[in-house]
GROMACS .gro file of C-alpha atoms in nm:
model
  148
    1UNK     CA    1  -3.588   2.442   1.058
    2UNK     CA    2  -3.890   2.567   1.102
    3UNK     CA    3  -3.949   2.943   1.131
    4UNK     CA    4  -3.641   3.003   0.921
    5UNK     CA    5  -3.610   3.219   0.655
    6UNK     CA    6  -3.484   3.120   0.308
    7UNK     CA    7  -3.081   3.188   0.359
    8UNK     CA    8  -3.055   3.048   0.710
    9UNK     CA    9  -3.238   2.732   0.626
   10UNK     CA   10  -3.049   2.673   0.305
   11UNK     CA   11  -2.707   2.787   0.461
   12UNK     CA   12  -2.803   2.519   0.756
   13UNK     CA   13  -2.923   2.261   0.501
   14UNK     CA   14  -2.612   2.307   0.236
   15UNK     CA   15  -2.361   2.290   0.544
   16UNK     CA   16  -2.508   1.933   0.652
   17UNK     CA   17  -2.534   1.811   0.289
   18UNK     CA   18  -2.156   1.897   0.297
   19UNK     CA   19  -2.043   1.733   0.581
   20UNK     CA   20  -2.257   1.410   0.502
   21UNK     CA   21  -2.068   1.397   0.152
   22UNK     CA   22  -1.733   1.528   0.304
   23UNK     CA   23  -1.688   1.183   0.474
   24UNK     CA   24  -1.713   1.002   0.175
   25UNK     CA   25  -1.517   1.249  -0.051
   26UNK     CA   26  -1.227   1.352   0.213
   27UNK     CA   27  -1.292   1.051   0.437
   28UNK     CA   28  -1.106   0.799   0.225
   29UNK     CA   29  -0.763   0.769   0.404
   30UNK     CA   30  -0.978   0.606   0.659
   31UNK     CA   31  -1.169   0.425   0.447
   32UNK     CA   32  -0.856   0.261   0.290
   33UNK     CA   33  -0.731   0.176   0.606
   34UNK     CA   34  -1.007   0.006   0.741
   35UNK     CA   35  -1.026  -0.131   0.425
   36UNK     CA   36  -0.608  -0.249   0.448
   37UNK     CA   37  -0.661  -0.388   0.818
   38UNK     CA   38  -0.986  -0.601   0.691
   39UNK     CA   39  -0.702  -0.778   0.463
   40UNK     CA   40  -0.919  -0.613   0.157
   41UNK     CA   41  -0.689  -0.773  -0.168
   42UNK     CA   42  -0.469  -0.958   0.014
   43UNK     CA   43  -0.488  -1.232  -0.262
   44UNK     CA   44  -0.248  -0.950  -0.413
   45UNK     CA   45   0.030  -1.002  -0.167
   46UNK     CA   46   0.297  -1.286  -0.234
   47UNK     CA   47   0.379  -1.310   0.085
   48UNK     CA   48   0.165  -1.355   0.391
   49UNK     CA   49   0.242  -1.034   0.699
   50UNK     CA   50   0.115  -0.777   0.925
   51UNK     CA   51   0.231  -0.480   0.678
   52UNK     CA   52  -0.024  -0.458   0.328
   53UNK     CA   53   0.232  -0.513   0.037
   54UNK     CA   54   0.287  -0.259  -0.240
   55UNK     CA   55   0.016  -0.444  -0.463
   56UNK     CA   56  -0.243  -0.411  -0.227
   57UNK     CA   57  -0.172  -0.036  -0.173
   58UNK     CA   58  -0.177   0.003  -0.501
   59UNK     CA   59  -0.523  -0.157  -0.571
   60UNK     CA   60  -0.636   0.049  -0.304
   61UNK     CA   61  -0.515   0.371  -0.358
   62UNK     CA   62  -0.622   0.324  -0.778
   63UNK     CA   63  -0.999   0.373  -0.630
   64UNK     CA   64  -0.893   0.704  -0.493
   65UNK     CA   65  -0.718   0.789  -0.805
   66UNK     CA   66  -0.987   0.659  -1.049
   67UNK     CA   67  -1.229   0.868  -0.836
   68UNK     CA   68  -1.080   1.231  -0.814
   69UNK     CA   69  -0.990   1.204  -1.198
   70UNK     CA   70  -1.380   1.091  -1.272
   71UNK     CA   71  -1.477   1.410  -1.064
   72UNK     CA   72  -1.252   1.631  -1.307
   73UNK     CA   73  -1.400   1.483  -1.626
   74UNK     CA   74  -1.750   1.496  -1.493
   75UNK     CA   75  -1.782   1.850  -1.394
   76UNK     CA   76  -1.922   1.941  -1.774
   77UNK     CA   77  -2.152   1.657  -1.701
   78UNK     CA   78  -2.246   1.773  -1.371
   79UNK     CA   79  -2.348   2.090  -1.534
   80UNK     CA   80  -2.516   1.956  -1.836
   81UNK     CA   81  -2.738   1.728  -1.614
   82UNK     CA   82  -2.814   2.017  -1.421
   83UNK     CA   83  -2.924   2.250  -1.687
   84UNK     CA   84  -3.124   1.978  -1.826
   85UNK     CA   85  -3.315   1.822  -1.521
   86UNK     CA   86  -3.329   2.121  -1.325
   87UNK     CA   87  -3.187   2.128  -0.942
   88UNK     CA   88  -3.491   1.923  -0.813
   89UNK     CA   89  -3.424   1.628  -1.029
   90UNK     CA   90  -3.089   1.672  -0.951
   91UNK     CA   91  -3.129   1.625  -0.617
   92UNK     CA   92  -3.307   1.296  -0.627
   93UNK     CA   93  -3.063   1.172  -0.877
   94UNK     CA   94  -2.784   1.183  -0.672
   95UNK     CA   95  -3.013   1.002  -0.364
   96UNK     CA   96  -3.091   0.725  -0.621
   97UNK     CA   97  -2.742   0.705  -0.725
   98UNK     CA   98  -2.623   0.704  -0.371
   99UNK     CA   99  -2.831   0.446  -0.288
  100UNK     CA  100  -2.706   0.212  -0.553
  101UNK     CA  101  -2.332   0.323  -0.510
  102UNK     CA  102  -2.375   0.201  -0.142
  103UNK     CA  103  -2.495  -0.090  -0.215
  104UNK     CA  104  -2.227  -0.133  -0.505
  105UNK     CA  105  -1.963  -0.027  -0.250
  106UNK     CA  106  -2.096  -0.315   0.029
  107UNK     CA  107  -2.084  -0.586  -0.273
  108UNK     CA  108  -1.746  -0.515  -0.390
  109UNK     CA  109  -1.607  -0.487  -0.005
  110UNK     CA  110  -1.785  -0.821   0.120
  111UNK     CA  111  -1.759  -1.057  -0.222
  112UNK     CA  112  -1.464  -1.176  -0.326
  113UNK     CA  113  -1.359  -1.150  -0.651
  114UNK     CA  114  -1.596  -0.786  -0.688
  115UNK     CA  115  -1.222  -0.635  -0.567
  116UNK     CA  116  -1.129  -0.500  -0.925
  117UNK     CA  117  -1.476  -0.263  -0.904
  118UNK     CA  118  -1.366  -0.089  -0.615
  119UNK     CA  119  -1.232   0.219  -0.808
  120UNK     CA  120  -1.634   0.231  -1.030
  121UNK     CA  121  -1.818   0.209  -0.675
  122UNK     CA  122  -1.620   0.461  -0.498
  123UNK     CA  123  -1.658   0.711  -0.803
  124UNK     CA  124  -2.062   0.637  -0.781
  125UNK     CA  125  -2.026   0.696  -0.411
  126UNK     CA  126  -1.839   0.996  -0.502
  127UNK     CA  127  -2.039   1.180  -0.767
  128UNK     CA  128  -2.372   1.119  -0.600
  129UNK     CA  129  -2.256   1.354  -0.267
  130UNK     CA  130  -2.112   1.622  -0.639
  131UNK     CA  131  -2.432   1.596  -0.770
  132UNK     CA  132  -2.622   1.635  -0.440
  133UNK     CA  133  -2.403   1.936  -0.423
  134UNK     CA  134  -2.515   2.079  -0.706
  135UNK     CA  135  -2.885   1.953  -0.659
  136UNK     CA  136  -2.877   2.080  -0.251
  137UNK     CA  137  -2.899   2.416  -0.421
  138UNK     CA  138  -3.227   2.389  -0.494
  139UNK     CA  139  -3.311   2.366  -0.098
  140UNK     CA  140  -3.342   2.750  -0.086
  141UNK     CA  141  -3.684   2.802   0.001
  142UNK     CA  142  -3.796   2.912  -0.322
  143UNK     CA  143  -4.150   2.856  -0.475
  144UNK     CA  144  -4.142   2.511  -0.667
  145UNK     CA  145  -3.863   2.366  -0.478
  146UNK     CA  146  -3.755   2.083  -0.244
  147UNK     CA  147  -3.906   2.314   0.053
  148UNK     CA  148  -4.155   2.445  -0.047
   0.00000   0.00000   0.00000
C-alpha cells in the first residue's frame, strides 16, 4: 500500500479484512458439508448410508445456530470491549482469539468425542473476524495506530 493515502489504504485494508472473515462467517454451508461428507457425527446416525441422518444435520446445523445467536448477544460486548481497549487492542484481540478458535475448531473436527464443542469453536471462530471488524477500523492511517 505504499504511497496511499489514509481512505484508500483503509478502504483496501477493511475490504480484505472482510473477505478473509466473510469465509468463515458466510462460508459455513460449505463448511458443513465438508464437514457431512467427512462422516463428522456419524456416531449420531442409527443407521449406517450415503445420506447424513436428521441427527447429524442437526448437530451440525446447532453450530450455525449457536453462532449467529452469540453474534446478536455479543454486539453490546463488542462495543464495550471496544470502548474500553481502544481499536488497537481490539485488533490484536481478535488475532489472538482467532488463533485459538482455529486451533479449537481443528481439535473438535479431528478428535473424537470434542463433537459436542463444535457450536463454542465456531462462535470463537466467528467473533474473532466481528471483533477484527470492529478493531480493522483502527487501520486508517491515523497517528497512534496500526499504520502508523
Amino acid at each position: 500500500c505504499a504511497g496511499w493515502s489514509g481512505s484508500g489504504r483503509s478502504l483496501a485494508m477493511m475490504a480484505a479484512l472482510g473477505f478473509l472473515w466473510g469465509g468463515a462467517c458466510f462460508g459455513f454451508n460449505g463448511i458443513k458439508r465438508v464437514l457431512l461428507a467427512e462422516g463428522f457425527l456419524a456416531e449420531a446416525c442409527e443407521a449406517v448410508g450415503d445420506e447424513p441422518c436428521a441427527a447429524q444435520l442437526e448437530g451440525v446445523d446447532a453450530a450455525w445456530t449457536f453462532a449467529s445467536a452469540m453474534l446478536n448477544v455479543f454486539a453490546l460486548v463488542n462495543g464495550s470491549l471496544s470502548d474500553a481497549l481502544g481499536l488497537r487492542r481490539l485488533c490484536y484481540l481478535s488475532a489472538a482469539l482467532l488463533a485459538a478458535a482455529t486451533g479449537a475448531f481443528a481439535v473438535v473436527v479431528s478428535i473424537p468425542g470434542r463433537e459436542r464443542f463444535l457450536p463454542y469453536a465456531y462462535f470463537a471462530l466467528v467473533e474473532s473476524g466481528m471483533l477484527l471488524s470492529f478493531g480493522g477500523l483502527s487501520l486508517q492511517g491515523e497517528p497512534g495506530t496500526l499504520t502508523t
